[in-house]
Short mmCIF file of C-alpha atoms in Angstrom, two decimals:
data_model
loop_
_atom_site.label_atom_id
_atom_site.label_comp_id
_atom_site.label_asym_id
_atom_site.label_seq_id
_atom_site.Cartn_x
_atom_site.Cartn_y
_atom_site.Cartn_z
CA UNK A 195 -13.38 2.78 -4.16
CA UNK A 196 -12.48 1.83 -7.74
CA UNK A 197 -16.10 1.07 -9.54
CA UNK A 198 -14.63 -2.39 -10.53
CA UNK A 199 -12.88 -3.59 -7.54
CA UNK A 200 -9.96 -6.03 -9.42
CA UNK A 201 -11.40 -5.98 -12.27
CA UNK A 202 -15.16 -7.42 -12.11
CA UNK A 203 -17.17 -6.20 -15.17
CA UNK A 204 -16.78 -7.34 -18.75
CA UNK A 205 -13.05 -6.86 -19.68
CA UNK A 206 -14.18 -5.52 -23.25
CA UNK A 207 -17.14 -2.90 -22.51
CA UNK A 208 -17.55 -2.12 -25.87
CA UNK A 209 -20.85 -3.80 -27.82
CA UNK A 210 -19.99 -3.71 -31.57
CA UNK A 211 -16.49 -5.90 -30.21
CA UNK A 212 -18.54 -7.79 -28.21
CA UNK A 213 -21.30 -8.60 -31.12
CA UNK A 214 -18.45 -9.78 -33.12
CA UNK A 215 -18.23 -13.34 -34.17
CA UNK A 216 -21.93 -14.15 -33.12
CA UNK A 217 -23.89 -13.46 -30.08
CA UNK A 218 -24.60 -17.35 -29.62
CA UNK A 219 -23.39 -19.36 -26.48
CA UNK A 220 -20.37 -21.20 -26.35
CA UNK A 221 -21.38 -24.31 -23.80
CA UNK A 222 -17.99 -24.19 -22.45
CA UNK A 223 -17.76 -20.92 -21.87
CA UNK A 224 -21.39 -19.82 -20.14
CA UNK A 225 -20.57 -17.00 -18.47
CA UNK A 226 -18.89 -14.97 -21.28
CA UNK A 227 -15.42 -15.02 -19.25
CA UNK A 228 -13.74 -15.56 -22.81
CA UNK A 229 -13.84 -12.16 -23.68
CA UNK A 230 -11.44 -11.76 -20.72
CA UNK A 231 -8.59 -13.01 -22.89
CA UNK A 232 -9.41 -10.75 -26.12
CA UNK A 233 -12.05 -13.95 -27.19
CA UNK A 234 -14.73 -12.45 -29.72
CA UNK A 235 -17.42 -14.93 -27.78
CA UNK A 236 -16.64 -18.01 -30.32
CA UNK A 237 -14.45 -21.09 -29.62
CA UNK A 238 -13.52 -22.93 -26.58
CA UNK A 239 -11.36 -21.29 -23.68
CA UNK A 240 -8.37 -23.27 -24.65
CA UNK A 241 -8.54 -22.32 -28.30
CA UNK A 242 -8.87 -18.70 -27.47
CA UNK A 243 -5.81 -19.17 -24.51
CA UNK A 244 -3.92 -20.65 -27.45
CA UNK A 245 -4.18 -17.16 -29.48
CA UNK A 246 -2.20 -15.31 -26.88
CA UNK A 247 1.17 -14.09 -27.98
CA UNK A 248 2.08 -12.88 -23.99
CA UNK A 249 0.46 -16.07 -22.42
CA UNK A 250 1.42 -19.08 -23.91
CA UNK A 251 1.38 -21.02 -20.78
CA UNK A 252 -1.45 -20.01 -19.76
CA UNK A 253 -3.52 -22.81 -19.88
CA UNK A 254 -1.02 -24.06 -16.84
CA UNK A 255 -1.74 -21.01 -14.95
CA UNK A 256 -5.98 -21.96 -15.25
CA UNK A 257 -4.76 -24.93 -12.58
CA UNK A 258 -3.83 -22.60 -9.94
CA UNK A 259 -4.59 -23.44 -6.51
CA UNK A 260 -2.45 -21.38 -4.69
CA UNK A 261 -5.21 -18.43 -3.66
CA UNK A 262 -7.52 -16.14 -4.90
CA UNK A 263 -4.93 -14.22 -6.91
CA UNK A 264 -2.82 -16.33 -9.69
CA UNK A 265 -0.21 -14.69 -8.31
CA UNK A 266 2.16 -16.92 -11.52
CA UNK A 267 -0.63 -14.77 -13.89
CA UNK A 268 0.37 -11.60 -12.54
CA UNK A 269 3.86 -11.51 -12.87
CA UNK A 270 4.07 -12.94 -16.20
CA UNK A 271 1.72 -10.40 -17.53
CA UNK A 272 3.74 -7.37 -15.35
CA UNK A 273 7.05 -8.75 -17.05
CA UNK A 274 5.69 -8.82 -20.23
CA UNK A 275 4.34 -4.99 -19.74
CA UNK A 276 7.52 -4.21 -18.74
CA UNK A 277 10.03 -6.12 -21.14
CA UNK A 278 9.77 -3.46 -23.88
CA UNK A 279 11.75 -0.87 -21.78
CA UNK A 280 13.73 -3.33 -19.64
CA UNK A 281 17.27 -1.86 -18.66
CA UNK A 282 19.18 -4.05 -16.84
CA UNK A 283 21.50 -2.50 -14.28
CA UNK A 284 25.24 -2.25 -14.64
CA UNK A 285 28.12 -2.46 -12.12
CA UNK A 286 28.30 1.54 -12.02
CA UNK A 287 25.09 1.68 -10.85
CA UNK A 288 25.56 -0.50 -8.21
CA UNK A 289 28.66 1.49 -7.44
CA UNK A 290 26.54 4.50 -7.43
CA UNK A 291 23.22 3.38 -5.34
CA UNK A 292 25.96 2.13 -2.71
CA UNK A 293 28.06 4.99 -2.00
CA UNK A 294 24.48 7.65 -1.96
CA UNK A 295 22.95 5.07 0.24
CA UNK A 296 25.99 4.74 3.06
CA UNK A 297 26.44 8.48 2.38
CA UNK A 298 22.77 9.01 3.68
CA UNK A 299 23.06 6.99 6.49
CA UNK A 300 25.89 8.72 7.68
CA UNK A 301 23.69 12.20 7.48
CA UNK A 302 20.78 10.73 9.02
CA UNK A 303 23.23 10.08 12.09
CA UNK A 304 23.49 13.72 12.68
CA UNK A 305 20.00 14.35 13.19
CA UNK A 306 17.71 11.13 14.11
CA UNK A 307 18.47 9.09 17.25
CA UNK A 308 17.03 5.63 15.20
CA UNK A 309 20.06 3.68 13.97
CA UNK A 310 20.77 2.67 10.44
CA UNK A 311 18.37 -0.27 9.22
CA UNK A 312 19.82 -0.86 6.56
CA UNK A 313 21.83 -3.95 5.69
CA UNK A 314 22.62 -4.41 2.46
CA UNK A 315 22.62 -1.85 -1.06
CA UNK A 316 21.43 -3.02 -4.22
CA UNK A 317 20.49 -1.08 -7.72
CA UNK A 318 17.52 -2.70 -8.79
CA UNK A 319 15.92 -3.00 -12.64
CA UNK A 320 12.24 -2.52 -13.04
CA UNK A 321 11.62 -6.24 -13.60
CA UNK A 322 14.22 -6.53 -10.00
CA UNK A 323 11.38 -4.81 -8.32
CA UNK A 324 8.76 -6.69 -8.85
CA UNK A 325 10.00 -9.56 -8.36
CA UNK A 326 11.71 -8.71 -4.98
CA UNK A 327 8.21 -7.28 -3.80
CA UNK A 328 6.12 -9.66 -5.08
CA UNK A 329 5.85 -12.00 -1.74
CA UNK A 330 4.92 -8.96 0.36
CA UNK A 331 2.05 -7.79 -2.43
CA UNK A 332 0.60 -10.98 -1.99
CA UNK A 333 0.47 -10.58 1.85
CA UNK A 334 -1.20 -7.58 1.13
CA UNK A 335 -3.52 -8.70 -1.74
CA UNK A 336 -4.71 -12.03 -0.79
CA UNK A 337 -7.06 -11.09 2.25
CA UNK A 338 -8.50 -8.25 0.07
CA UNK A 339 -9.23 -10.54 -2.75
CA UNK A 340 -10.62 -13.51 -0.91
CA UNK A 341 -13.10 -11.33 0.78
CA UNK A 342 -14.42 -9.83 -2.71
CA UNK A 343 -14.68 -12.96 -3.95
CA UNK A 344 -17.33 -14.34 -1.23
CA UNK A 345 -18.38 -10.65 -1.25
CA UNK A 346 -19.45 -11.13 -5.01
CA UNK A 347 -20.51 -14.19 -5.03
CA UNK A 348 -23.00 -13.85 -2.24
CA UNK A 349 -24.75 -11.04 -4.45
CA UNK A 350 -25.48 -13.07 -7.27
CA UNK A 351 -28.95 -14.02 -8.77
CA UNK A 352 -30.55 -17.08 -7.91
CA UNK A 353 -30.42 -17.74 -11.05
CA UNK A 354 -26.44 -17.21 -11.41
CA UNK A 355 -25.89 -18.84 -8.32
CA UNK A 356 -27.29 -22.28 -9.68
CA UNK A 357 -26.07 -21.71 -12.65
CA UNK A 358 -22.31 -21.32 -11.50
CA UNK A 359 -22.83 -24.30 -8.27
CA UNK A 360 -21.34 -27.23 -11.05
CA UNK A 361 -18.93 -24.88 -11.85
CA UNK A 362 -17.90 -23.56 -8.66
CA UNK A 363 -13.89 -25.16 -8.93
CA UNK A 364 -13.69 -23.46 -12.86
CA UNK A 365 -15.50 -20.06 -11.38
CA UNK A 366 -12.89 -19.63 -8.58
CA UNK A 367 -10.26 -20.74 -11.07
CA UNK A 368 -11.46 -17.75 -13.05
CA UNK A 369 -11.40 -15.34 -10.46
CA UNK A 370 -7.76 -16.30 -9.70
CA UNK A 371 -7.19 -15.20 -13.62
CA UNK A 372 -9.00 -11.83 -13.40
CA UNK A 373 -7.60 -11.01 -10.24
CA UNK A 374 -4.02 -12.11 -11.57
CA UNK A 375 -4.55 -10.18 -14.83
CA UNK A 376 -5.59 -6.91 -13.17
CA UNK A 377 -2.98 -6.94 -10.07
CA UNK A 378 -0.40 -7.59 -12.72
CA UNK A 379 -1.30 -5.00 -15.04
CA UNK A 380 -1.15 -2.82 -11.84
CA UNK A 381 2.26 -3.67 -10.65
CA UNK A 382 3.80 -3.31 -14.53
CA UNK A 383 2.36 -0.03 -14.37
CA UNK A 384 4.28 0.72 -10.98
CA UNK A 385 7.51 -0.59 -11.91
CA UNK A 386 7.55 2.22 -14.58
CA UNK A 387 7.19 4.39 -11.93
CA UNK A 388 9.34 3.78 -8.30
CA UNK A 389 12.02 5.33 -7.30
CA UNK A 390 13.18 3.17 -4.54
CA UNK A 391 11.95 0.27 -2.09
CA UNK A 392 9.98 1.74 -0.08
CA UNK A 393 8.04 4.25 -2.52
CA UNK A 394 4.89 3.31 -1.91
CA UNK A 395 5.31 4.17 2.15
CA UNK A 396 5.40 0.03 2.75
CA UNK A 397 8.39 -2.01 3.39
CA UNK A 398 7.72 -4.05 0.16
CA UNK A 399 11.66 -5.29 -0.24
CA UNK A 400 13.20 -8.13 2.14
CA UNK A 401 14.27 -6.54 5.46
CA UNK A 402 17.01 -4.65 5.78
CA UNK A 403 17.65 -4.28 1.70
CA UNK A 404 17.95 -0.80 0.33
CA UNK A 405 17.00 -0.19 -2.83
CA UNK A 406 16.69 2.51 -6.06
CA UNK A 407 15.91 1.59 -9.33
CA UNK A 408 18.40 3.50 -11.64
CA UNK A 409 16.06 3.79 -14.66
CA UNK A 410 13.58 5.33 -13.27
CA UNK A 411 15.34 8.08 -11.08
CA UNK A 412 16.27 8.99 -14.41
CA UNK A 413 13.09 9.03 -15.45
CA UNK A 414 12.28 11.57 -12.15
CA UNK A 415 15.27 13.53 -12.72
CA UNK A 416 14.31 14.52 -16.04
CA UNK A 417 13.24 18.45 -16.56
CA UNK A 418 14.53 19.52 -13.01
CA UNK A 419 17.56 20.58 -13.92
CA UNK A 420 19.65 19.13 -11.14
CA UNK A 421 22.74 16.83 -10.76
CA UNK A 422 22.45 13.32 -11.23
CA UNK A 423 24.47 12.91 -7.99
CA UNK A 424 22.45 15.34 -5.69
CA UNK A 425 19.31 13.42 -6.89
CA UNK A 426 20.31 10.35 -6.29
CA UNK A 427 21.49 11.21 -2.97
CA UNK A 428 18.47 13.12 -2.39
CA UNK A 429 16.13 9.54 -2.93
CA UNK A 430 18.52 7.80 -0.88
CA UNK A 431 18.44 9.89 1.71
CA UNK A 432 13.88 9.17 1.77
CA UNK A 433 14.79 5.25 1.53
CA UNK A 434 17.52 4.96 4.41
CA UNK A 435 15.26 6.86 6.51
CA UNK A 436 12.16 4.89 5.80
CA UNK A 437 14.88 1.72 6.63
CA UNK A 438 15.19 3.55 10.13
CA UNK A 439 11.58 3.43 11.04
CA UNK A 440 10.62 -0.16 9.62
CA UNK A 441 13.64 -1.95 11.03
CA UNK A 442 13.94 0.04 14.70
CA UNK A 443 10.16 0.33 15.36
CA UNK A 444 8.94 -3.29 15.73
CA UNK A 445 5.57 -2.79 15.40
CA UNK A 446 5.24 -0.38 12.62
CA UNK A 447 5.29 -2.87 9.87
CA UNK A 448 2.51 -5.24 11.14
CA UNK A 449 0.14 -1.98 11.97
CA UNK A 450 0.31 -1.03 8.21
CA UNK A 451 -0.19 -4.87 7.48
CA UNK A 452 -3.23 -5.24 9.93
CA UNK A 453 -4.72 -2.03 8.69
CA UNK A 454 -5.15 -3.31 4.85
CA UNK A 455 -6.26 -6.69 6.25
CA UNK A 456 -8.78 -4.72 8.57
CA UNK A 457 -10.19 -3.34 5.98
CA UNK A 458 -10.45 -6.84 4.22
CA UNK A 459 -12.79 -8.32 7.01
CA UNK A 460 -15.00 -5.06 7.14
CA UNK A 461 -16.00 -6.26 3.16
CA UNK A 462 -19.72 -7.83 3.09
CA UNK A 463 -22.73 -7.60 1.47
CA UNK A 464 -25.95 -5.89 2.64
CA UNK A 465 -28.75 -8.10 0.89
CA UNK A 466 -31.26 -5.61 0.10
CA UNK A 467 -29.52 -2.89 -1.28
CA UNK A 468 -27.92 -5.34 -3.42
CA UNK A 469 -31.21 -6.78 -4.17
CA UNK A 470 -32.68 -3.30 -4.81
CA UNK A 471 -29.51 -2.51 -6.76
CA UNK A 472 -30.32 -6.30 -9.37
CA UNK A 473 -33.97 -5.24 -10.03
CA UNK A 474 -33.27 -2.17 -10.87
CA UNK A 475 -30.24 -3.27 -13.34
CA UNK A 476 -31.97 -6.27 -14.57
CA UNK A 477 -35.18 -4.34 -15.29
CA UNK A 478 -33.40 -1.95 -17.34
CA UNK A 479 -32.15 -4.46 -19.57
CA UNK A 480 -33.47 -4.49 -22.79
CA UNK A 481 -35.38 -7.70 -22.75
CA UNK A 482 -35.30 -8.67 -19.46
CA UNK A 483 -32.82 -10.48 -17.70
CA UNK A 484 -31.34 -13.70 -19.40
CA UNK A 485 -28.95 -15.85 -17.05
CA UNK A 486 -28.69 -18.09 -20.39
CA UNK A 487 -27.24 -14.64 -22.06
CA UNK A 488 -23.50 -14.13 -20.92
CA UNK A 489 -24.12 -10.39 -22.52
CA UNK A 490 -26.69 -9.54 -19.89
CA UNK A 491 -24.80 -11.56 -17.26
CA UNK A 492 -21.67 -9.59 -18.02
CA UNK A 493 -23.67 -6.22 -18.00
CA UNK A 494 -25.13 -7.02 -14.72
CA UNK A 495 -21.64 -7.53 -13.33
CA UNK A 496 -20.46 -4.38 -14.74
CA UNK A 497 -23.27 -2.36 -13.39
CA UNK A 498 -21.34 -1.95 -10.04
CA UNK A 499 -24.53 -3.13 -8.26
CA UNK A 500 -22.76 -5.67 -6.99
CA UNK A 501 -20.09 -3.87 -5.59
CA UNK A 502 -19.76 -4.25 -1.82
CA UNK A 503 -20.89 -1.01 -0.21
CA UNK A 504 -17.69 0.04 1.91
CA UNK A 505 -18.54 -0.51 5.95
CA UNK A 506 -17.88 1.47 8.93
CA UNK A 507 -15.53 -0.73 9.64
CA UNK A 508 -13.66 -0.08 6.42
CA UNK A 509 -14.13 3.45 6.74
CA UNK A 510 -12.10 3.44 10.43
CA UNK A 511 -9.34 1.24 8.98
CA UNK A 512 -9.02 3.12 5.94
CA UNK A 513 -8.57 6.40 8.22
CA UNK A 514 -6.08 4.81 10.71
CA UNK A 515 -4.17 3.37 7.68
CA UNK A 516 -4.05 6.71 5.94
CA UNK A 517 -3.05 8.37 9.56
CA UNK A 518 -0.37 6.17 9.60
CA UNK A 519 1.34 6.28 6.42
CA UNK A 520 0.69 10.22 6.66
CA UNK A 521 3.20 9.78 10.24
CA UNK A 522 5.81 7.75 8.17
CA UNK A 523 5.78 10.15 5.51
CA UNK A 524 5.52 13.16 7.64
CA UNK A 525 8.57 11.88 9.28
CA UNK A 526 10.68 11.05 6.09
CA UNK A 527 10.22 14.41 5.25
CA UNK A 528 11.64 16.41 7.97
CA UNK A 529 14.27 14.06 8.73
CA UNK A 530 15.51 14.50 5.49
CA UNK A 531 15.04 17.67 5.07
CA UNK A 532 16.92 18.22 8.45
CA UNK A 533 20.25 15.61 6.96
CA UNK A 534 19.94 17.51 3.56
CA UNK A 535 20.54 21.08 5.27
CA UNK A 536 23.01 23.19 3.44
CA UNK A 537 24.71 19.93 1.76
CA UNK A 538 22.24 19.65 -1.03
CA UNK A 539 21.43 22.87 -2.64
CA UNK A 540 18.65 21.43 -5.04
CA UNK A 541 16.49 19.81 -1.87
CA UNK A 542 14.04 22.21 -1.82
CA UNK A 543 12.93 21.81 -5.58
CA UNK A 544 13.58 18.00 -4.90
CA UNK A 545 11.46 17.98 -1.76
CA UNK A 546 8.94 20.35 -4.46
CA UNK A 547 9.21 17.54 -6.93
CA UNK A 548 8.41 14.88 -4.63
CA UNK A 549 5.21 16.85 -3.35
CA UNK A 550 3.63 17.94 -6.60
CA UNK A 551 3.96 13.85 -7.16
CA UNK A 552 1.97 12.77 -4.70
CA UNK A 553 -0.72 15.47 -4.83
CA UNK A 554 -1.04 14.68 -8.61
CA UNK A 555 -1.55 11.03 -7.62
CA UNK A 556 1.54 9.19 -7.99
CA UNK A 557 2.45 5.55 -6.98
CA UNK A 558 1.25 4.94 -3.38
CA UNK A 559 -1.69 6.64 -4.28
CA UNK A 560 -2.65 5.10 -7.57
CA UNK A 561 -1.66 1.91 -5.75
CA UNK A 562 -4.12 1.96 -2.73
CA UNK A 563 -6.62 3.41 -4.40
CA UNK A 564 -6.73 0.29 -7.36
CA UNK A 565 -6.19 -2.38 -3.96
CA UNK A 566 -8.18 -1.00 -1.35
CA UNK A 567 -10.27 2.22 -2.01
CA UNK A 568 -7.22 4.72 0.14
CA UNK A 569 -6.77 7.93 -1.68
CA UNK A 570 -3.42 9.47 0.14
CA UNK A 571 -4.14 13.15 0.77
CA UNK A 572 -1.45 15.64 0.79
CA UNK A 573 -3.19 17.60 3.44
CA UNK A 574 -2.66 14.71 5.94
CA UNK A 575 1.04 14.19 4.78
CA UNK A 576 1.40 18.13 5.81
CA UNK A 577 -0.21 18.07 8.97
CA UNK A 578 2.02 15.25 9.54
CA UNK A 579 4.92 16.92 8.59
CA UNK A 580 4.05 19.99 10.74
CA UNK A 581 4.12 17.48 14.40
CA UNK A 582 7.67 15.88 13.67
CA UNK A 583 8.91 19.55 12.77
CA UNK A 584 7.23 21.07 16.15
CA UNK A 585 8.11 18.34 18.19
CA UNK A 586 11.77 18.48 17.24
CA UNK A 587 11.89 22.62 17.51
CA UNK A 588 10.36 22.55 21.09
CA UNK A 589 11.46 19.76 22.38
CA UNK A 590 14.24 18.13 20.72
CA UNK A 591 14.72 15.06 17.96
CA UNK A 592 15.21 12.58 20.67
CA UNK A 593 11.72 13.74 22.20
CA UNK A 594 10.34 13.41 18.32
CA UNK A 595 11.40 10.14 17.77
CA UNK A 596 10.37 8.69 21.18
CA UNK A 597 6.84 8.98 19.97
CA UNK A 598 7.60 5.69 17.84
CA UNK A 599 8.46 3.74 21.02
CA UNK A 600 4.79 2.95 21.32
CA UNK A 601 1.59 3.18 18.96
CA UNK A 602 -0.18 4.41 21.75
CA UNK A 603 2.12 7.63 21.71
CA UNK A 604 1.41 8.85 17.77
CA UNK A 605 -0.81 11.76 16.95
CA UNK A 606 -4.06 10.13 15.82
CA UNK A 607 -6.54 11.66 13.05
CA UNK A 608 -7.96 14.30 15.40
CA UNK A 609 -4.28 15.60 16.59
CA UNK A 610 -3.29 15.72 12.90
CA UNK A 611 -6.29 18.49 12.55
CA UNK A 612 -5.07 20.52 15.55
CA UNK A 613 -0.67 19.71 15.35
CA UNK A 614 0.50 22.19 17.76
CA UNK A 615 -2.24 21.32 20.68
CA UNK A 616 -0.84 17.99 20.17
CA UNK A 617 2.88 19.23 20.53
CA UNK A 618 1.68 21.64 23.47
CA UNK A 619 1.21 18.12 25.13
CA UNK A 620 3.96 16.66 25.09
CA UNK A 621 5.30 19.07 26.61
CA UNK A 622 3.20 18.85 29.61
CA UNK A 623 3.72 15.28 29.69
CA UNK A 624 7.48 15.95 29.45
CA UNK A 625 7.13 18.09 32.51
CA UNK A 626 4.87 15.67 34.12
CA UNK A 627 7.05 13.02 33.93
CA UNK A 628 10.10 14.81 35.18
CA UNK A 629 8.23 15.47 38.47
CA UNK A 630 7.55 12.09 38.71
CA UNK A 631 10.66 10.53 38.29
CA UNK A 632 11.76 13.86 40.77
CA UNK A 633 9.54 12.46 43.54
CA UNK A 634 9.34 8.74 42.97
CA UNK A 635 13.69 9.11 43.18
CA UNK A 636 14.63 5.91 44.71
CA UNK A 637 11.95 3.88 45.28
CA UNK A 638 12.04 0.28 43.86
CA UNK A 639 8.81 0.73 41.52
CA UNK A 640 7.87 -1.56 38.59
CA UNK A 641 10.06 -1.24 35.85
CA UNK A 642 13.06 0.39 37.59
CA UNK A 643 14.83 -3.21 37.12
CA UNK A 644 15.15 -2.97 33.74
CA UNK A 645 12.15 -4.27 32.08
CA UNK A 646 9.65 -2.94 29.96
CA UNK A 647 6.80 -2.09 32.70
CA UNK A 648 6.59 1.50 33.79
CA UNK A 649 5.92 3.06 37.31
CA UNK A 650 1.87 2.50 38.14
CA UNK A 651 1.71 -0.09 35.84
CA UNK A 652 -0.84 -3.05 37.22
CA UNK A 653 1.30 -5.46 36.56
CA UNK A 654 2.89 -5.41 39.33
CA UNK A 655 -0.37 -6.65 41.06
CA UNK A 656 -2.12 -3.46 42.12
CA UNK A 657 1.05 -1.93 44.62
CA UNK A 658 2.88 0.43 41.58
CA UNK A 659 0.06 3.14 42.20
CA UNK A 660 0.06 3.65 45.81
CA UNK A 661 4.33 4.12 45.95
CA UNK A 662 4.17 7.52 44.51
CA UNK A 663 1.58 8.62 47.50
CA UNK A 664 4.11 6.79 49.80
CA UNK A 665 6.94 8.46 49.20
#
């Protein structure tokens, strides 16, 4: 977990800045939340909104009501981030992300049995990005947000908590600001980054839309010393075959969904550690602790004392959502390093490239680990890697990709420790079921007309089980 989940602590941690312009208290600003907006502690919120080159509307943005993120906040200060280096993209590119995309689909034919997902091409701009993925952040976002909020505001002092009850509509106001400020800054700072839609290991882009953004696979092909072509190909090649698994396997998509949001409802507070956690912060304070002081109420929110401590709960979601972006990665891999084969010479320092990124901590990393604690581990990704790559030597790509038919049928954390046991079983199954279907040759079970129920399945009322010992 970050030590200030989205941001809550003083925005401007340094005293001598802080000290500036008096250390009185401005009535309409008693909790110090000016200094949020680059405020020196004087004035009223409006005059110090009014000083802001980047947000001159801002002062409509402090009526938000649409959530607990100011979702209008955030992308007007990740456009602004991002307008310095803005490229817009041209009709070549367009061209170019087109023809490396159908290319790639037409590889990934040759050695997955999931069809093409994708249904339309487009070269996309930084600022294209964010705005394309902005709806599906705040799917994400929300949940996580509204749960630190009560989460934070259960853990206040007595004293804070009357203080802020008159106040509660401009408090949660607030909140929608410093959430919108820091999820914005975040997403600039990922635009500047992502190669292509689904980057991240989400479907963040409207179904069936394939994406790259030309600038910065530029930015990625710099130093390695390999055609522009054969990179771009290369990064389609990872995007049409995420498109594969998000628009063929139904459920995949809400899994990663209900995972984050999982881990949303496993936020609360535990009382008295947070209580332990305020006396020993507010005793340390030079003076004692002054709700009347928005220094000292600012320091105690920056302590990290009132940090929600992260659950069991959190803990299991976290793992299954790391498990399962480990599988869709794992899978990208070594389907595209089976398409790429001997028609891209530069894969392997590609695939090298794309490693050493994540490992170092690139997007998807830096990503979940600002939104919801999840630190991606390359280990996981390679174990990952190793049970598509097994299952597809011993017992074919079909066999491989028939593991997404059902959630049910993935490796879980524990197989991911030991891949080839897990393989090894499949195997038996495989033989298992062959003897089944050997014996059972004929017989009018459940599911044999077509539907989705197998043979021995209850739903058929208890009678599936007893045909096999029948016949």
């Amino acid at each position: 977990m970050s030590d200030l989940p989205f941001g809550f602590g003083p925005a401007d941690r340094d005293p001598q800045r802080r000290d500036e312009g008096g250390g009185g208290q401005d009535p309409a600003d008693p909790f110090g939340f000016g200094a949020l907006f680059g405020g020196a502690g004087g004035g009223s919120p409006e005059d110090l909104l009014g000083k802001m080159p980047l947000f001159a509307e801002l002062q409509k943005l402090m009526t938000w009501s649409g959530g607990p993120v100011n979702w209008d906040l955030a992308r007007q200060g990740a456009i602004s981030q991002l307008a310095a280096g803005h490229q817009p993209t041209s009709a070549a590119e367009q061209g170019q992300v087109a023809e490396a995309l159908r290319l790639a689909d037409l590889w990934l034919d040759q050695v997955t049995e999931l069809p093409s997902g994708i249904e339309r091409t487009v070269a996309w701009s930084r600022v294209d990005w964010l705005e394309q993925t902005l709806p599906a952040w705040g799917a994400l976002v929300d949940p996580l947000a509204e749960r630190v909020v009560a989460a934070m505001t259960s853990a206040l002092p007595a004293e804070a908590a009357q203080m802020a009850g008159p106040l509660s509509g401009v408090m949660g106001r607030m909140g929608g600001v410093m959430f919108g400020a820091q999820v914005g800054q975040a997403l600039g700072k990922l635009a500047d980054e992502v190669v292509t839609s689904t980057d991240v290991g989400l479907p963040l882009a409207p179904a069936g839309t394939a994406a790259l953004v030309p600038q910065n696979v530029d930015a990625f092909r710099a130093g390695l010393d390999r055609p522009a072509e054969e990179v771009r190909l290369f990064l389609a090649l990872r995007e049409a075959a995420h498109h594969r698994l998000f628009a063929h396997v139904p459920w995949l998509r809400q899994q990663l969904t209900d995972a984050v949001h999982a881990y949303a409802r496993g936020i609360h507070v535990d009382a008295d550690a947070i209580q332990r956690g305020l006396e020993d912060a507010m005793g340390g304070m030079e003076g004692g602790f002054d709700p009347q002081d928005p220094d000292k109420l600012q320091q105690l929110l920056g302590s990290g004392v009132l940090e929600p401590a992260e659950t069991p709960e959190q803990k299991a979601a976290l793992r299954r959502l790391e498990t399962l972006l480990a599988l869709v990665e794992g899978w990208v891999d070594v389907v595209v390093a089976e398409a790429a084969g001997e028609r891209l010479p530069g894969h392997g320092a590609l695939a090298e490239t794309m490693r050493r990124r994540r490992a170092s901590g690139g997007p998807a990393e830096q990503t979940f680990a600002t939104l919801v604690g999840l630190e991606l581990r390359p280990r996981r990704l390679r174990d990952a890697a190793a049970v598509w790559g097994a299952m597809a030597a011993q017992h074919g790509s079909e066999a491989r990709d028939r593991l997404w038919s059902h959630p049910d049928l993935l490796p879980s954390a524990d197989d991911l420790d030991e891949p080839l046991d897990f393989v090894g079983r499949q195997g038996r199954r495989s033989d298992s079921d062959d003897e089944f279907d050997r014996l059972t040759a004929g017989l009018d079970l459940p599911g044999d007309d077509g539907t989705t129920g197998t043979p021995g399945d209850d739903a058929a009322g208890g009678d599936g089980p007893e045909a096999p010992r029948e016949g």
